[in-house]
Short mmCIF file of C-alpha atoms in Angstrom, two decimals:
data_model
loop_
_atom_site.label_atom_id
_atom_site.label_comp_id
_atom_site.label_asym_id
_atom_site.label_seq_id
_atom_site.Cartn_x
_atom_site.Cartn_y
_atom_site.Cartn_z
CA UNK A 1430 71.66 171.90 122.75
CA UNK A 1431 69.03 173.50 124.56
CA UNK A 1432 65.22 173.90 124.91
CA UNK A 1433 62.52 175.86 124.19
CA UNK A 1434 58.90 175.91 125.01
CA UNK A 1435 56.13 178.42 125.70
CA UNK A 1436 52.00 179.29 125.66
CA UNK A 1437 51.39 182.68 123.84
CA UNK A 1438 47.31 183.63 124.80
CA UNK A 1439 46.50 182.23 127.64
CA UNK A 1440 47.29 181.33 131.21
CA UNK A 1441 47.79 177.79 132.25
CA UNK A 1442 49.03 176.61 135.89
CA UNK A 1443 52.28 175.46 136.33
CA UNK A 1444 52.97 175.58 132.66
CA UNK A 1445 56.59 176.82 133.16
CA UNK A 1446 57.45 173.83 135.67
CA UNK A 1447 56.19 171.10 133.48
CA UNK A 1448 57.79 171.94 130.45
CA UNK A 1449 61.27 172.84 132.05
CA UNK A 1450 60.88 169.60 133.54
CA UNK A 1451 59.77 168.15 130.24
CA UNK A 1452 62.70 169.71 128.69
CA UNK A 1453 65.95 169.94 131.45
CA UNK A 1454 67.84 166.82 129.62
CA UNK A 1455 68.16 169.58 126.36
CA UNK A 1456 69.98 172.02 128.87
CA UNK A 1457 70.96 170.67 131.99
CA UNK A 1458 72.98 174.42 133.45
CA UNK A 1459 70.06 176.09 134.27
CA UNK A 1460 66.70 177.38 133.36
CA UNK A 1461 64.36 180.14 133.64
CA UNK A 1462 60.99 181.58 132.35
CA UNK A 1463 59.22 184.91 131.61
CA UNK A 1464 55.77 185.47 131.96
CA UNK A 1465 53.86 189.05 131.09
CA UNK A 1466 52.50 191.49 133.63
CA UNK A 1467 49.22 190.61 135.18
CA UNK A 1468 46.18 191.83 132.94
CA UNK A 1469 48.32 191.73 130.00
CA UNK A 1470 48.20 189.63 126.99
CA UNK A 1471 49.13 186.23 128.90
CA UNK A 1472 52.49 185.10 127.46
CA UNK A 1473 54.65 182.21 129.02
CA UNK A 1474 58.57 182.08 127.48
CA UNK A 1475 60.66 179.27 129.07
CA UNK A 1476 64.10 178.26 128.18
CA UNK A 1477 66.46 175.51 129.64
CA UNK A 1478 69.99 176.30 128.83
CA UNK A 1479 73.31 174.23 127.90
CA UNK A 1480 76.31 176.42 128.32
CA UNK A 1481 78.54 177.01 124.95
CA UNK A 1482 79.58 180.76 124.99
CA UNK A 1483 79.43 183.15 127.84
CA UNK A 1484 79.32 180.36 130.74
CA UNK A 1485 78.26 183.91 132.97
CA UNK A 1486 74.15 184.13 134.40
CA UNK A 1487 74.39 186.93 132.02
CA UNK A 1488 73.54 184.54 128.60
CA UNK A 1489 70.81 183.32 130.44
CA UNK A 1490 67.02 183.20 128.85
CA UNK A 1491 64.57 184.30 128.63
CA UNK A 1492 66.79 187.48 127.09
CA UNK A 1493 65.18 190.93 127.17
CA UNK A 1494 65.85 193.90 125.18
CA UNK A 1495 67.35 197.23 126.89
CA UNK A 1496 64.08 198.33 126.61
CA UNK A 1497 62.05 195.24 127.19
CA UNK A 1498 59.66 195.37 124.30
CA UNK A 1499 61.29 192.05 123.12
CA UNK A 1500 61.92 188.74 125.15
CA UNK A 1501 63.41 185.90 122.91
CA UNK A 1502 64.21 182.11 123.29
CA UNK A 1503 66.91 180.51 121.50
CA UNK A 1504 68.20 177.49 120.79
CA UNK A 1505 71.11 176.48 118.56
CA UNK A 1506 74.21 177.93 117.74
CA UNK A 1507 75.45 181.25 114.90
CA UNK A 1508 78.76 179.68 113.82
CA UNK A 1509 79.19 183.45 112.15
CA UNK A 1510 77.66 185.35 115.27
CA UNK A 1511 80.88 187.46 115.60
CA UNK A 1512 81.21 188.72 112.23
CA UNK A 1513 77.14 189.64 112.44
CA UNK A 1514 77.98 191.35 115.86
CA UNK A 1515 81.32 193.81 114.14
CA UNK A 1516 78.35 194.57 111.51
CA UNK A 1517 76.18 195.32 114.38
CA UNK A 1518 78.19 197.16 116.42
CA UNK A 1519 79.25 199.68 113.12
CA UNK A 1520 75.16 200.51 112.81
CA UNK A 1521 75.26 201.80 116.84
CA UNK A 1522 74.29 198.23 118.78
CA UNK A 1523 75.95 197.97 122.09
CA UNK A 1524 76.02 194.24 123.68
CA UNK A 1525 76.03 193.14 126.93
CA UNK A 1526 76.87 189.71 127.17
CA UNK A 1527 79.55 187.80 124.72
CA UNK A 1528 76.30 185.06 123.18
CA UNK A 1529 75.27 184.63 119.99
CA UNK A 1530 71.91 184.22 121.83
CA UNK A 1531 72.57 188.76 122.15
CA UNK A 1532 73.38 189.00 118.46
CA UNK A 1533 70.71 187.18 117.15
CA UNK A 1534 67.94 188.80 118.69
CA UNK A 1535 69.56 192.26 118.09
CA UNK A 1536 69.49 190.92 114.34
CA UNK A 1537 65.94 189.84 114.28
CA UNK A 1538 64.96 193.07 115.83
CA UNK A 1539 66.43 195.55 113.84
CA UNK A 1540 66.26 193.32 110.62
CA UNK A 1541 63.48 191.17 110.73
CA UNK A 1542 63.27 187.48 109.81
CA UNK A 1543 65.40 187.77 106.81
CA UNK A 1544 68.12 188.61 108.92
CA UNK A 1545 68.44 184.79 109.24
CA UNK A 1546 69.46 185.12 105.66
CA UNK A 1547 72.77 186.01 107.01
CA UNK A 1548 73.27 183.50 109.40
CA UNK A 1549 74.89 180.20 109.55
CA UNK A 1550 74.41 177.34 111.48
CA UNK A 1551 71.37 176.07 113.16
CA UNK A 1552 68.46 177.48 114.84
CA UNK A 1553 64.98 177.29 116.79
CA UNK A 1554 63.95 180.41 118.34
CA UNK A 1555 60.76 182.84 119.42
CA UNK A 1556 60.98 186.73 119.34
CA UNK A 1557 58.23 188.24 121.29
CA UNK A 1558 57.24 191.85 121.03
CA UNK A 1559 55.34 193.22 124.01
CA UNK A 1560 54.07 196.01 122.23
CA UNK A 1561 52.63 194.89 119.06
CA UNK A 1562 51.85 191.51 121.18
CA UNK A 1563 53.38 189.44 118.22
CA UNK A 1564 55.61 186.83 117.90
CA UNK A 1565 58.00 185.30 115.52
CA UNK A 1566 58.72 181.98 115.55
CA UNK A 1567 61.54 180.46 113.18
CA UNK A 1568 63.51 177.51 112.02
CA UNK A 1569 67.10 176.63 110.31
CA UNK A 1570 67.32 175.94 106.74
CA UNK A 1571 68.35 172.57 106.96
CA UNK A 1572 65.80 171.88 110.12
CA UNK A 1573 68.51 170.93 112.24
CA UNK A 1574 66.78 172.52 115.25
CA UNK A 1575 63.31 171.33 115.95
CA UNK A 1576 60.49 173.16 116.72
CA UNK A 1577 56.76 172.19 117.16
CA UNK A 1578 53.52 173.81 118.08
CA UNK A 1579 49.97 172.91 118.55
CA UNK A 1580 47.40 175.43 117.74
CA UNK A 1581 44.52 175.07 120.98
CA UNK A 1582 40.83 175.15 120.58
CA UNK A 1583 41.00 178.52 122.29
CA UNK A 1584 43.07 179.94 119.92
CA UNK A 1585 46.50 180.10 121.91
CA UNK A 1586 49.49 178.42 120.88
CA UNK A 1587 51.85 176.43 122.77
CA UNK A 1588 55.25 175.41 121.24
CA UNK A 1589 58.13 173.48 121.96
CA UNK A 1590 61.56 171.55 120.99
CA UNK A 1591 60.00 168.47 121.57
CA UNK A 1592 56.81 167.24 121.52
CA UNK A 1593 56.91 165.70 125.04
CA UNK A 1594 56.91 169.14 126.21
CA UNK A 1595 53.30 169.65 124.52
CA UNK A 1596 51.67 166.92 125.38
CA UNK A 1597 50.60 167.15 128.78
CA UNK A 1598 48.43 169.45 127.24
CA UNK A 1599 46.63 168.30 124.70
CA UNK A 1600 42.78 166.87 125.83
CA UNK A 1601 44.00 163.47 124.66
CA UNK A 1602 47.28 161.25 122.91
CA UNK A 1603 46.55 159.77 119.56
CA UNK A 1604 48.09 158.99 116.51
CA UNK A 1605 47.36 161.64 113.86
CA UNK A 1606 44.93 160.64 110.47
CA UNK A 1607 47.80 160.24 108.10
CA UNK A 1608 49.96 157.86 110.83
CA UNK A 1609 49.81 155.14 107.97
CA UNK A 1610 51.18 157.55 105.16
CA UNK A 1611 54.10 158.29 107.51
CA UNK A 1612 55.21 154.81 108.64
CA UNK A 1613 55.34 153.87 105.05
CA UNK A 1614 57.56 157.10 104.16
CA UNK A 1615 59.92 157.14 107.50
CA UNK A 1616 62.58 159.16 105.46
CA UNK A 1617 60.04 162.21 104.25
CA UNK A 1618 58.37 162.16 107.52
CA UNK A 1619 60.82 164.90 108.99
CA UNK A 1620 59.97 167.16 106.07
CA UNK A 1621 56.40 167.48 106.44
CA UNK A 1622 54.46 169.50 108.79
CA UNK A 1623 52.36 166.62 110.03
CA UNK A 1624 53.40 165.20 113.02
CA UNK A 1625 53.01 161.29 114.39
CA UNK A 1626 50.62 162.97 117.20
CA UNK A 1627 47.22 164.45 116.12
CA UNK A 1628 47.20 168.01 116.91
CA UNK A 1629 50.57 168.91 116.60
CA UNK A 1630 52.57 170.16 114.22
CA UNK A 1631 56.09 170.68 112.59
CA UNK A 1632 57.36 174.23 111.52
CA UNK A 1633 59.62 173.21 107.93
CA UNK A 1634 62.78 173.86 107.85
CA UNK A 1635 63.67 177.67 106.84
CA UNK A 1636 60.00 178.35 107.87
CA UNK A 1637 58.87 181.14 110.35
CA UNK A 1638 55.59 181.62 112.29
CA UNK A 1639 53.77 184.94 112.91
CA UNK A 1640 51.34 184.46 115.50
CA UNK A 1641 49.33 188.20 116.26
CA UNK A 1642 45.77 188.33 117.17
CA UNK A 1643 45.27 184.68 117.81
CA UNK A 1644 45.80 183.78 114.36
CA UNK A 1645 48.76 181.65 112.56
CA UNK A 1646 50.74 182.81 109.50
CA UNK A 1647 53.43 180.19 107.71
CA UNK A 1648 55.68 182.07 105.75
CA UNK A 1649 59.13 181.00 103.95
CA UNK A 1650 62.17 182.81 104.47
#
């Protein structure tokens, strides 16, 4: 297990601290954060890490691309990750590290979302790409993996593994409109995008998020 969180269009002080904090019991052997160059598009990636496969600082996130267009955020495990990485490697891709965390970014880069199509096991991640400023945020099939965002008044979006990690910065805690509907349907509740707090919300299992531009697309893979 391990966490995720970040704040794609804007700048917000000591965002990287509190959610780490918010988030160190989902990866307790170490963190770290990315942030983009000053007078860039303001991007925040953080990642706290539990150790499974290459115990080295070398499967540490954030993880950046040879050439550094992408930085990605992963959390789960690719039970299939070395049969992915022999395909890989016969199409030219070189890795550094021994993580599934390497192969499943290559993946996503060269093949785009539905390279998820191919994998098995469970997943929350977010693939950002410095040059188109764009990122791709995605789920597991069966939702094992959570993964939650809140969309701000400002347009920027700040996501997370929990929502814990979101709410120290939303203007206020309350229970969202349909709080009623979802007490009275406790086993659906996990399969709808609503979430028990107002203003944040669920992405579906097998779901991925395009955020570009300041604006939100839902799609199903």
């Amino acid at each position: 297990m391990c966490g995720i969180a970040g704040i794609l269009g804007n700048n917000l002080y000591n965002f990287s601290e509190i959610v780490i904090k918010k988030l160190k019991n989902r990866g307790p052997d170490s963190s770290g954060s990315w942030n983009s160059l000053p007078n860039n598009y303001p991007v925040t990636l953080c990642h706290t890490r539990l150790n499974i496969f290459d115990n080295s600082s070398r499967g540490n996130q954030p993880m950046k691309s040879k050439s550094e267009r992408y930085i990605f955020i992963f959390n789960g495990e690719i039970y299939n990750f070395l049969e992915l990485k022999k395909e890989l490697e016969k199409k030219g891709h070189h890795f550094e590290t021994k993580t599934d965390t390497e192969v499943f970014m290559k993946g996503l880069i060269n093949e785009g979302p539905e390279f998820q199509l191919k994998c098995n096991g469970m997943w929350a991640f977010c693939l950002w790409d410095n040059k188109l400023k764009k990122a791709l945020l995605g789920r597991d099939r069966f939702g094992v993996k959570p993964l939650y965002y809140s969309l701000q008044k400002d347009k920027s979006l700040i996501f997370a593994s929990e929502m814990k990690a979101i709410t120290p910065f939303l203007d206020q805690i309350e229970p969202c409109e349909n709080i009623n509907e979802h007490l009275e349907n406790i086993f659906d509740y996990e399969y709808t995008k609503s979430c028990v707090i107002k203003g944040i919300t669920r992405i579906l299992p097998g779901n991925f998020v395009v955020y570009e531009e300041n604006k939100l697309k839902d799609i199903e893979c």
